[in-house]
Coordinates of C-alpha atoms in Angstrom, one line a residue:
M1297 CA -24.6 -63.0 -78.2
E1298 CA -27.2 -61.0 -75.9
N1299 CA -25.5 -60.7 -72.4
K1300 CA -27.3 -62.6 -69.1
R1301 CA -29.0 -60.3 -67.1
I1302 CA -27.7 -60.5 -62.8
R1303 CA -30.6 -59.5 -60.7
I1304 CA -29.7 -57.1 -58.0
F1305 CA -30.7 -57.7 -54.5
D1306 CA -30.1 -54.9 -52.5
T1307 CA -30.1 -55.7 -48.7
T1308 CA -29.1 -52.1 -47.3
L1309 CA -32.3 -51.5 -45.7
R1310 CA -31.7 -54.7 -44.0
D1311 CA -28.2 -56.2 -43.7
G1312 CA -26.9 -52.9 -44.2
E1313 CA -28.8 -51.2 -41.3
Q1314 CA -27.4 -54.0 -38.8
A1315 CA -23.3 -52.4 -39.4
P1316 CA -23.0 -50.7 -35.8
G1317 CA -24.8 -46.8 -35.8
A1318 CA -26.8 -47.7 -39.1
S1319 CA -30.1 -48.1 -37.2
L1320 CA -32.7 -46.2 -39.3
N1321 CA -36.6 -45.4 -39.0
P1322 CA -39.6 -46.6 -40.7
E1323 CA -39.1 -42.9 -42.9
E1324 CA -36.1 -43.1 -43.7
K1325 CA -36.5 -46.7 -45.0
I1326 CA -39.4 -45.6 -47.2
R1327 CA -37.0 -42.6 -48.6
I1328 CA -34.3 -44.8 -49.3
A1329 CA -36.4 -48.0 -50.7
K1330 CA -38.1 -45.0 -53.3
Q1331 CA -34.3 -44.2 -54.2
L1332 CA -33.4 -48.0 -54.8
A1333 CA -36.0 -48.3 -57.6
R1334 CA -35.0 -45.4 -59.0
L1335 CA -31.6 -46.9 -59.3
G1336 CA -33.2 -49.6 -61.0
V1337 CA -32.5 -52.6 -58.7
D1338 CA -34.2 -55.9 -59.0
T1339 CA -35.1 -57.0 -55.5
I1340 CA -35.8 -54.9 -51.7
E1341 CA -35.3 -56.6 -48.5
P1342 CA -36.1 -53.6 -46.5
G1343 CA -36.1 -55.2 -43.1
F1344 CA -36.3 -58.4 -40.2
P1345 CA -40.6 -57.8 -39.7
I1346 CA -40.3 -59.8 -36.5
S1347 CA -37.0 -57.7 -35.2
S1348 CA -39.2 -54.4 -34.1
P1349 CA -42.5 -53.0 -35.0
G1350 CA -40.8 -49.8 -36.7
D1351 CA -39.3 -52.8 -39.2
F1352 CA -42.3 -54.3 -39.7
H1353 CA -44.7 -51.0 -40.9
A1354 CA -41.3 -50.1 -42.9
V1355 CA -41.3 -53.6 -44.8
Q1356 CA -45.5 -53.3 -45.1
Q1357 CA -45.1 -49.3 -46.3
I1358 CA -42.6 -50.3 -48.6
S1359 CA -44.6 -53.3 -49.9
R1360 CA -47.7 -51.3 -50.6
E1361 CA -45.5 -48.2 -52.0
L1362 CA -43.2 -49.9 -54.6
Q1363 CA -45.6 -52.2 -57.1
T1364 CA -42.1 -52.5 -59.5
V1365 CA -39.8 -53.9 -57.6
E1366 CA -39.5 -57.4 -56.0
I1367 CA -39.9 -57.4 -52.3
C1368 CA -38.1 -59.6 -49.9
G1369 CA -39.3 -60.7 -46.3
F1370 CA -37.0 -61.5 -44.3
A1371 CA -37.0 -64.5 -41.6
R1372 CA -35.1 -67.1 -39.3
S1373 CA -36.6 -70.9 -40.1
I1374 CA -38.8 -70.0 -37.1
K1375 CA -42.8 -70.1 -38.1
A1376 CA -43.6 -66.7 -36.2
D1377 CA -40.6 -64.9 -38.3
I1378 CA -42.1 -66.2 -41.2
D1379 CA -45.9 -65.4 -40.1
A1380 CA -44.3 -61.7 -39.9
A1381 CA -42.7 -61.1 -43.2
V1382 CA -45.5 -62.9 -44.9
R1383 CA -48.1 -60.3 -43.2
A1384 CA -45.7 -57.7 -44.1
T1385 CA -45.0 -58.3 -47.4
Q1386 CA -48.8 -59.3 -48.3
D1387 CA -49.9 -56.1 -50.3
A1388 CA -46.0 -56.4 -52.7
A1389 CA -46.9 -57.0 -56.1
Q1390 CA -44.0 -59.5 -56.5
R1391 CA -42.5 -61.0 -53.2
R1392 CA -40.3 -63.4 -52.0
L1393 CA -39.5 -65.4 -48.5
H1394 CA -35.8 -65.7 -47.4
L1395 CA -34.9 -68.1 -44.7
F1396 CA -31.9 -68.6 -43.3
L1397 CA -30.4 -70.9 -40.8
S1398 CA -26.9 -71.9 -39.8
S1399 CA -25.2 -74.8 -41.4
S1400 CA -21.5 -74.9 -40.0
D1401 CA -20.3 -76.9 -37.0
I1402 CA -18.9 -74.1 -35.4
H1403 CA -22.5 -72.4 -35.5
L1404 CA -24.2 -75.3 -34.9
D1405 CA -21.9 -76.4 -31.8
F1406 CA -22.1 -73.1 -29.9
Q1407 CA -24.7 -70.6 -31.3
L1408 CA -27.5 -73.2 -32.4
R1409 CA -26.3 -75.9 -30.6
K1410 CA -28.2 -78.6 -32.4
S1411 CA -27.2 -81.3 -34.2
R1412 CA -27.3 -81.9 -38.1
Q1413 CA -30.2 -84.0 -38.2
Q1414 CA -32.4 -81.4 -36.0
V1415 CA -31.1 -78.7 -38.3
V1416 CA -31.7 -80.8 -41.4
E1417 CA -35.2 -81.4 -39.9
M1418 CA -35.6 -77.5 -38.8
A1419 CA -34.9 -76.5 -42.9
R1420 CA -37.2 -79.1 -44.2
T1421 CA -40.2 -78.5 -42.0
M1422 CA -39.8 -74.8 -42.4
V1423 CA -39.2 -74.4 -45.8
A1424 CA -42.3 -76.3 -46.5
Y1425 CA -44.5 -74.0 -44.0
A1426 CA -43.1 -71.4 -45.7
K1427 CA -44.0 -72.7 -49.4
S1428 CA -47.5 -73.0 -47.7
R1429 CA -47.7 -69.2 -48.2
V1430 CA -45.4 -67.9 -50.3
D1431 CA -44.4 -69.4 -54.2
R1432 CA -40.8 -68.1 -54.2
I1433 CA -38.6 -69.0 -51.1
E1434 CA -35.1 -68.7 -51.2
F1435 CA -33.0 -70.7 -48.6
S1436 CA -29.6 -69.5 -46.9
P1437 CA -27.2 -72.1 -45.4
M1438 CA -25.1 -69.2 -42.7
D1439 CA -21.7 -69.6 -43.0
A1440 CA -21.7 -72.1 -46.1
T1441 CA -18.6 -71.4 -46.8
R1442 CA -17.1 -72.9 -43.7
T1443 CA -19.5 -75.8 -43.8
G1444 CA -18.6 -79.1 -45.2
E1445 CA -19.6 -79.9 -48.5
E1446 CA -21.6 -83.3 -47.3
F1447 CA -23.7 -81.6 -45.1
L1448 CA -23.9 -78.5 -47.2
F1449 CA -25.8 -80.6 -50.3
E1450 CA -27.8 -82.6 -47.6
V1451 CA -29.5 -79.2 -46.6
L1452 CA -29.6 -77.8 -49.7
E1453 CA -31.4 -81.4 -51.1
A1454 CA -34.1 -80.8 -48.0
V1455 CA -35.0 -77.6 -48.8
I1456 CA -35.4 -77.8 -52.9
A1457 CA -37.3 -81.3 -52.2
E1458 CA -39.7 -79.1 -49.9
G1459 CA -39.9 -76.3 -52.6
A1460 CA -37.6 -74.0 -52.1
T1461 CA -36.8 -71.8 -55.2
I1462 CA -33.5 -69.8 -54.6
L1463 CA -30.4 -71.0 -53.1
N1464 CA -28.3 -68.3 -51.3
I1465 CA -25.2 -69.4 -50.6
P1466 CA -23.7 -67.0 -48.2
D1467 CA -20.1 -66.2 -47.4
T1468 CA -21.3 -64.9 -43.9
V1469 CA -18.1 -64.1 -42.5
G1470 CA -15.7 -63.1 -45.8
Y1471 CA -14.0 -66.2 -45.3
A1472 CA -14.1 -67.3 -48.9
M1473 CA -11.2 -66.9 -51.7
P1474 CA -13.1 -66.1 -55.3
E1475 CA -11.7 -69.6 -56.7
E1476 CA -13.6 -71.2 -53.9
Y1477 CA -16.7 -69.9 -53.7
G1478 CA -16.9 -70.1 -57.6
R1479 CA -16.5 -73.9 -57.2
M1480 CA -18.7 -74.3 -54.6
F1481 CA -21.9 -73.2 -56.8
R1482 CA -20.2 -75.2 -59.5
R1483 CA -20.2 -78.5 -57.0
V1484 CA -23.4 -77.6 -55.6
R1485 CA -25.3 -76.7 -59.6
E1486 CA -23.8 -80.2 -60.5
G1487 CA -24.1 -82.7 -57.2
V1488 CA -27.3 -81.8 -55.4
R1489 CA -30.3 -83.5 -56.8
G1490 CA -32.5 -81.0 -58.4
G1491 CA -29.9 -78.4 -58.3
E1492 CA -30.5 -77.6 -62.0
N1493 CA -34.0 -76.8 -61.1
V1494 CA -33.3 -73.9 -59.3
E1495 CA -31.9 -70.2 -59.5
Y1496 CA -28.9 -69.0 -57.1
S1497 CA -27.9 -66.0 -55.3
A1498 CA -24.2 -64.7 -53.8
H1499 CA -24.2 -63.0 -50.5
C1500 CA -20.7 -61.7 -49.6
H1501 CA -19.1 -60.1 -46.9
N1502 CA -16.0 -58.4 -46.7
D1503 CA -13.9 -58.8 -44.5
L1504 CA -11.0 -60.3 -46.3
G1505 CA -11.8 -57.2 -49.1
L1506 CA -13.1 -60.2 -51.5
A1507 CA -16.6 -59.4 -51.2
V1508 CA -16.8 -58.1 -54.6
A1509 CA -14.2 -60.7 -56.4
N1510 CA -16.4 -63.4 -54.6
S1511 CA -19.3 -62.2 -56.4
L1512 CA -17.5 -61.6 -59.8
S1513 CA -16.6 -65.5 -58.9
A1514 CA -20.4 -66.8 -58.1
I1515 CA -21.3 -65.3 -61.7
A1516 CA -18.6 -66.5 -63.6
A1517 CA -19.8 -70.2 -61.7
G1518 CA -23.8 -69.2 -63.0
V1519 CA -24.8 -67.4 -60.0
T1520 CA -27.9 -65.0 -61.1
H1521 CA -29.0 -63.0 -58.0
V1522 CA -26.2 -60.7 -56.3
E1523 CA -26.9 -59.5 -53.1
V1524 CA -25.4 -56.4 -52.2
T1525 CA -25.9 -53.0 -50.1
V1526 CA -25.1 -49.6 -51.1
N1527 CA -21.8 -48.2 -50.0
G1528 CA -20.7 -51.7 -49.2
V1529 CA -22.4 -51.1 -45.8
G1530 CA -23.3 -53.6 -43.1
E1531 CA -21.6 -56.0 -40.3
R1532 CA -18.3 -56.0 -39.9
A1533 CA -16.5 -54.7 -42.8
G1534 CA -19.7 -54.7 -45.0
N1535 CA -21.3 -56.3 -47.8
C1536 CA -20.7 -56.8 -51.3
S1537 CA -20.7 -52.8 -52.7
L1538 CA -23.5 -52.4 -55.2
E1539 CA -21.7 -49.6 -57.1
E1540 CA -18.1 -51.6 -57.7
L1541 CA -20.2 -54.8 -58.3
V1542 CA -22.3 -53.1 -60.4
M1543 CA -19.7 -50.8 -62.3
A1544 CA -17.1 -53.7 -62.4
I1545 CA -20.2 -55.5 -64.7
E1546 CA -20.4 -52.3 -66.4
T1547 CA -17.4 -51.5 -68.0
R1548 CA -16.6 -55.5 -68.3
K1549 CA -20.0 -56.5 -69.3
E1550 CA -18.4 -57.4 -73.4
T1551 CA -16.1 -60.0 -71.4
M1552 CA -18.0 -61.6 -69.1
G1553 CA -21.3 -61.6 -71.2
V1554 CA -23.6 -60.6 -68.2
E1555 CA -25.4 -57.3 -67.4
T1556 CA -28.0 -55.7 -65.0
G1557 CA -30.8 -53.3 -65.0
I1558 CA -29.0 -50.9 -62.6
V1559 CA -29.8 -47.1 -63.7
T1560 CA -25.7 -45.7 -63.6
Q1561 CA -26.5 -42.1 -63.2
E1562 CA -28.2 -42.7 -59.9
I1563 CA -25.1 -44.3 -58.5
F1564 CA -23.8 -41.3 -56.9
N1565 CA -27.3 -39.4 -55.7
T1566 CA -28.1 -42.7 -54.0
S1567 CA -24.8 -43.1 -52.3
R1568 CA -24.4 -39.5 -50.9
M1569 CA -28.3 -40.4 -49.8
I1570 CA -27.1 -43.5 -47.6
S1571 CA -24.0 -41.7 -46.6
R1572 CA -25.9 -38.8 -45.1
I1573 CA -28.8 -40.6 -43.7
M1574 CA -26.7 -43.2 -42.1
H1575 CA -24.4 -40.6 -41.1
F1576 CA -21.5 -42.8 -42.7
P1577 CA -19.2 -40.9 -44.2
I1578 CA -17.3 -42.3 -47.4
A1579 CA -13.5 -42.5 -47.3
F1580 CA -11.8 -40.4 -50.0
N1581 CA -10.6 -43.4 -52.0
K1582 CA -13.3 -45.8 -51.7
P1583 CA -13.6 -46.9 -55.5
I1584 CA -16.7 -45.5 -57.8
V1585 CA -18.0 -43.3 -54.8
G1586 CA -14.9 -41.8 -53.0
R1587 CA -14.0 -37.9 -53.4
N1588 CA -10.8 -39.0 -55.0
A1589 CA -12.3 -41.9 -57.3
F1590 CA -12.1 -39.7 -60.3
Q1591 CA -9.7 -36.6 -59.1
H1592 CA -6.5 -35.8 -60.3
E1593 CA -3.5 -34.2 -58.7
A1594 CA -0.1 -35.5 -60.5
G1595 CA 1.1 -33.6 -62.9
I1596 CA 1.3 -36.1 -65.9
H1597 CA -2.0 -37.5 -65.1
Q1598 CA -3.7 -34.5 -64.7
D1599 CA -1.9 -33.7 -68.4
G1600 CA -2.8 -36.9 -70.3
L1601 CA -6.5 -36.4 -68.8
L1602 CA -7.1 -33.0 -70.7
K1603 CA -6.1 -34.2 -73.7
N1604 CA -7.9 -37.3 -73.5
R1605 CA -10.1 -38.4 -70.7
N1606 CA -9.4 -42.4 -71.2
T1607 CA -5.9 -41.4 -70.5
Y1608 CA -6.5 -42.5 -66.8
E1609 CA -10.3 -42.8 -66.3
I1610 CA -11.9 -46.1 -67.6
M1611 CA -15.1 -44.7 -66.5
D1612 CA -17.1 -41.7 -67.3
P1613 CA -18.0 -40.4 -64.1
E1614 CA -20.9 -37.8 -65.6
K1615 CA -22.8 -41.0 -66.5
L1616 CA -22.7 -41.9 -62.9
G1617 CA -24.0 -38.9 -61.6
I1618 CA -20.9 -37.6 -60.4
P1619 CA -20.1 -34.0 -60.8
R1620 CA -17.2 -33.6 -63.0
S1621 CA -14.2 -31.9 -61.0
M1622 CA -11.5 -34.3 -62.2
I1623 CA -8.9 -31.6 -61.4
I1624 CA -7.2 -30.9 -57.9
L1625 CA -4.6 -28.0 -57.6
G1626 CA -1.9 -29.1 -55.6
K1627 CA 1.8 -29.2 -55.4
H1628 CA 2.0 -32.3 -57.6
S1629 CA 0.2 -30.4 -60.5
G1630 CA 1.6 -29.0 -63.5
R1631 CA 0.9 -25.1 -65.5
H1632 CA -1.3 -27.4 -67.9
A1633 CA -3.7 -28.1 -65.2
L1634 CA -3.4 -24.3 -63.5
K1635 CA -3.9 -22.6 -66.9
H1636 CA -7.0 -25.0 -67.7
R1637 CA -8.9 -24.6 -64.2
V1638 CA -8.3 -20.3 -64.5
T1639 CA -9.7 -21.0 -68.0
Q1640 CA -12.6 -22.4 -66.1
F1641 CA -13.1 -19.2 -64.5
G1642 CA -13.8 -17.3 -67.7
I1643 CA -10.0 -15.8 -67.3
D1644 CA -7.6 -15.6 -70.0
L1645 CA -3.5 -15.3 -69.0
N1646 CA -0.9 -14.3 -70.9
T1647 CA 2.3 -16.4 -71.1
E1648 CA 4.1 -14.2 -68.7
E1649 CA 1.1 -13.7 -66.2
L1650 CA 0.6 -17.5 -66.0
E1651 CA 4.2 -18.5 -65.0
E1652 CA 4.1 -15.6 -62.4
L1653 CA 1.1 -17.2 -61.3
Y1654 CA 2.4 -21.0 -61.1
I1655 CA 5.9 -19.0 -58.9
R1656 CA 2.8 -17.8 -56.4
F1657 CA 0.6 -21.4 -56.9
K1658 CA 3.8 -23.3 -56.3
A1659 CA 4.7 -21.5 -53.5
K1660 CA 1.2 -21.4 -51.6
A1661 CA 0.6 -25.6 -52.7
D1662 CA 3.3 -25.8 -50.6
E1663 CA 2.0 -24.5 -47.8
Q1664 CA -1.1 -27.0 -47.7
K1665 CA -2.1 -30.1 -49.5
V1666 CA -4.7 -28.4 -52.2
V1667 CA -5.3 -24.7 -53.1
T1668 CA -8.7 -24.3 -53.4
D1669 CA -10.6 -22.3 -55.9
D1670 CA -10.9 -19.2 -53.6
Q1671 CA -7.0 -19.2 -52.8
L1672 CA -6.5 -19.6 -56.7
M1673 CA -8.9 -16.7 -57.3
E1674 CA -6.9 -15.0 -54.9
L1675 CA -3.6 -15.5 -56.5
V1676 CA -5.0 -14.1 -60.1
G1677 CA -5.9 -10.8 -58.4
S1678 CA -2.6 -10.4 -57.3
T1679 CA -0.7 -11.7 -60.4
A1680 CA -3.7 -9.8 -63.2
D1681 CA -5.0 -6.3 -62.4
G1682 CA -8.2 -6.5 -62.8
Q1683 CA -9.3 -9.8 -62.4
K1684 CA -11.2 -10.1 -59.7
E1685 CA -14.3 -12.2 -58.1
A1686 CA -17.8 -10.2 -57.4
Y1687 CA -17.6 -11.1 -54.0
T1688 CA -16.0 -10.6 -51.5
L1689 CA -16.2 -11.8 -47.6
V1690 CA -14.3 -8.9 -45.3
Q1691 CA -15.6 -10.2 -42.1
M1692 CA -17.4 -12.4 -40.4
Q1693 CA -18.8 -12.6 -36.8
V1694 CA -21.5 -15.9 -35.4
V1695 CA -22.6 -15.9 -31.6
S1696 CA -23.7 -19.3 -30.3
S1697 CA -26.2 -19.9 -27.4
S1698 CA -27.1 -23.4 -26.3
D1699 CA -30.6 -22.3 -25.2
R1700 CA -31.5 -19.9 -28.4
S1701 CA -31.1 -19.0 -32.0
R1702 CA -27.7 -18.9 -33.1
M1703 CA -26.9 -15.2 -34.9
A1704 CA -24.4 -14.7 -37.9
S1705 CA -23.1 -11.2 -39.2
V1706 CA -21.4 -11.0 -42.7
T1707 CA -19.7 -7.7 -44.6
I1708 CA -19.4 -8.7 -48.0
R1709 CA -17.6 -5.9 -50.6
N1710 CA -18.9 -6.2 -54.0
N1711 CA -16.1 -5.8 -56.1
Q1712 CA -17.5 -4.3 -59.3
T1713 CA -19.1 -1.4 -56.9
G1714 CA -16.8 -1.1 -54.2
E1715 CA -19.6 -1.1 -51.8
E1716 CA -19.6 -2.7 -48.5
H1717 CA -23.0 -3.8 -46.8
I1718 CA -23.6 -6.0 -43.6
Y1719 CA -26.4 -8.4 -43.8
S1720 CA -27.7 -10.5 -40.6
A1721 CA -29.5 -13.2 -39.7
T1722 CA -30.3 -16.5 -37.2
G1723 CA -30.6 -19.6 -37.9
D1724 CA -31.1 -23.2 -35.5
G1725 CA -26.8 -23.4 -36.0
P1726 CA -24.6 -21.5 -37.0
I1727 CA -23.7 -22.3 -40.2
E1728 CA -27.5 -22.0 -41.0
A1729 CA -27.2 -18.5 -39.7
I1730 CA -24.1 -17.9 -42.1
V1731 CA -25.8 -19.4 -45.3
N1732 CA -28.7 -17.1 -44.3
S1733 CA -26.7 -13.6 -43.9
L1734 CA -25.0 -14.5 -47.1
K1735 CA -27.9 -15.1 -49.3
Q1736 CA -29.0 -11.7 -48.7
A1737 CA -25.8 -10.3 -50.1
I1738 CA -26.1 -12.5 -53.5
P1739 CA -28.8 -11.3 -56.4
M1740 CA -29.5 -14.7 -57.1
P1741 CA -31.8 -17.6 -56.1
V1742 CA -29.4 -19.7 -54.2
E1743 CA -29.8 -23.1 -52.9
F1744 CA -27.9 -24.8 -50.4
S1745 CA -27.4 -28.1 -51.6
D1746 CA -24.5 -29.6 -49.6
M1747 CA -21.5 -29.8 -47.6
E1748 CA -18.5 -32.0 -46.3
L1749 CA -16.2 -30.8 -43.6
Q1750 CA -12.9 -32.6 -43.3
S1751 CA -10.0 -32.5 -40.7
L1752 CA -6.7 -31.8 -42.6
S1753 CA -4.4 -31.6 -39.5
T1754 CA -4.9 -32.6 -35.5
G1755 CA -4.0 -30.6 -32.7
E1756 CA -5.5 -27.6 -31.1
K1757 CA -4.2 -25.7 -34.6
A1758 CA -5.9 -28.0 -37.1
T1759 CA -7.0 -26.2 -39.9
G1760 CA -10.8 -27.9 -41.0
E1761 CA -11.7 -28.3 -45.0
A1762 CA -15.3 -27.2 -46.2
E1763 CA -16.7 -28.2 -49.4
V1764 CA -20.2 -26.3 -50.3
T1765 CA -22.3 -27.4 -53.3
I1766 CA -24.8 -24.6 -54.3
T1767 CA -28.0 -24.2 -56.6
V1768 CA -28.4 -21.8 -58.7
N1769 CA -31.3 -21.9 -61.4
G1770 CA -30.8 -25.8 -61.4
Q1771 CA -26.6 -25.8 -62.2
M1772 CA -24.7 -26.9 -59.2
Y1773 CA -21.4 -25.2 -58.2
K1774 CA -18.5 -26.6 -56.2
N1775 CA -16.3 -25.0 -54.1
S1776 CA -14.3 -25.5 -51.1
S1777 CA -12.0 -23.2 -48.4
I1778 CA -9.6 -23.9 -46.0
D1779 CA -9.3 -22.2 -42.1
Q1780 CA -8.4 -22.9 -38.9
D1781 CA -12.2 -21.8 -38.2
V1782 CA -14.1 -24.3 -40.1
L1783 CA -17.2 -22.0 -39.8
L1784 CA -14.9 -19.1 -41.7
A1785 CA -14.3 -21.8 -43.9
V1786 CA -17.8 -22.8 -44.9
A1787 CA -18.3 -18.9 -45.5
K1788 CA -15.7 -18.5 -47.5
A1789 CA -16.7 -21.8 -49.4
F1790 CA -20.3 -20.6 -49.8
V1791 CA -19.1 -17.5 -51.1
S1792 CA -16.5 -19.0 -53.7
A1793 CA -19.5 -20.7 -55.1
C1794 CA -21.4 -18.1 -55.3
N1795 CA -18.3 -16.5 -57.4
Q1796 CA -18.6 -19.4 -59.3
A1797 CA -21.8 -19.4 -60.4
V1798 CA -21.6 -15.5 -61.4
R1799 CA -18.7 -16.2 -63.4
V1800 CA -21.1 -19.0 -65.4
Q1801 CA -24.0 -16.6 -65.6
K1802 CA -21.6 -13.5 -67.0
T1803 CA -19.6 -16.1 -69.7
A1804 CA -23.2 -17.6 -70.7
V1805 CA -23.9 -14.2 -71.5
L1806 CA -21.1 -12.6 -73.2
T1807 CA -21.0 -16.0 -75.4
K1808 CA -24.6 -15.2 -76.5
S1809 CA -24.3 -11.6 -77.7
A1810 CA -21.2 -12.6 -79.7
T1811 CA -23.3 -15.2 -81.6
S1812 CA -26.0 -12.9 -81.8

């Protein structure tokens, strides 16, 4: 039997942007919306048109440029809001209006200060007004999961009678349990007059960590639209996470009997884009897109993964657009993982050399959390004669100033020739100056693609870890380094990534020569 299609409604640019500090300008919204379209979402809610001229412009421009995705205009149950949403989305090839109005007693008493009957009349009048302007109308009784069933039914019957086509029953404050939320949809579908003639959407917040579970429960109850945000960003603890929901469905779709239209290869790129633009870091242990989601340090796990990935991974990170780097070398790692990593560098060690390296590695691993690739190669070099990296950072100086360009000077040793050269450059920031200096030393078209900085300890003697990603001829290389000087950590990680690119290209040339 064919799987039922679940429509992914992305509200990163509206509800997600309401997270404190996540504000976006119109250009950033347009850029993100284009990526969401590449990701394959069905509906984009680009903002709140009445809230500001910038939001109105962003919604309007996205409506004009993205003709293959449904655009949703968001509005309170107020004529001015509806008019703004209609104007902002008028150029969309496909559109809906999303009206909301509080329904719980606590919201009515303390926020709206209106009676239940006044709320029903507002809902009825404004849905009818919106329906005269746009055919697809979504209505949300805000705080539905804390609204009594009798009054909730009354509100929903009123909006259905006036032409609402999609009922969104939101768990606005993340209060519901999965079994409660699923049961609510079943009760509405069975007990509300006209409920069998409309579509249903779920919108869950994550205050109790149940947003994804509640959304899956809603799907099991017949919901066909789920409202999500990338990385789960949003008010308070956030919204249902797009990547978590989609991959739960993708991984268990045969059991659930449902599927989405999401292009999973774009998940990682989209997640990183949102994180960077909103300046919201992703937790290391965040499912699907977190740094540790597909990385393993325990020796038992590493051994199993090297024999068969399915032993400890239920998803293939490469199908999500995540670069493969499953083995992290730390004090829990074993000989199999160590040998695997060294072999990746094109280095073959005999049994005696591997055992010597393992002893040195364990001593180093006890000193710090992980052993970075540049440190590993130093250990290899001291274990096996002649096993050296192509380039070594000998010395670095950086001059910073608050009123002029920063300047960096680096001394690089070419280990093939033994020669040392000094390179200097400037940049708007110290990292840019360092990278511009180092690029001069590497005879390859190196592009600085990405960087992450993490503090590994606290206090005056804190160390920092820099993870640098570069691109050479379209191929990505990533490496990390640890140092008390974070700028030096960046420089060492950059050089290590370049050395990795050199090794890969050298191995490719040798392999080609051997087979030709």
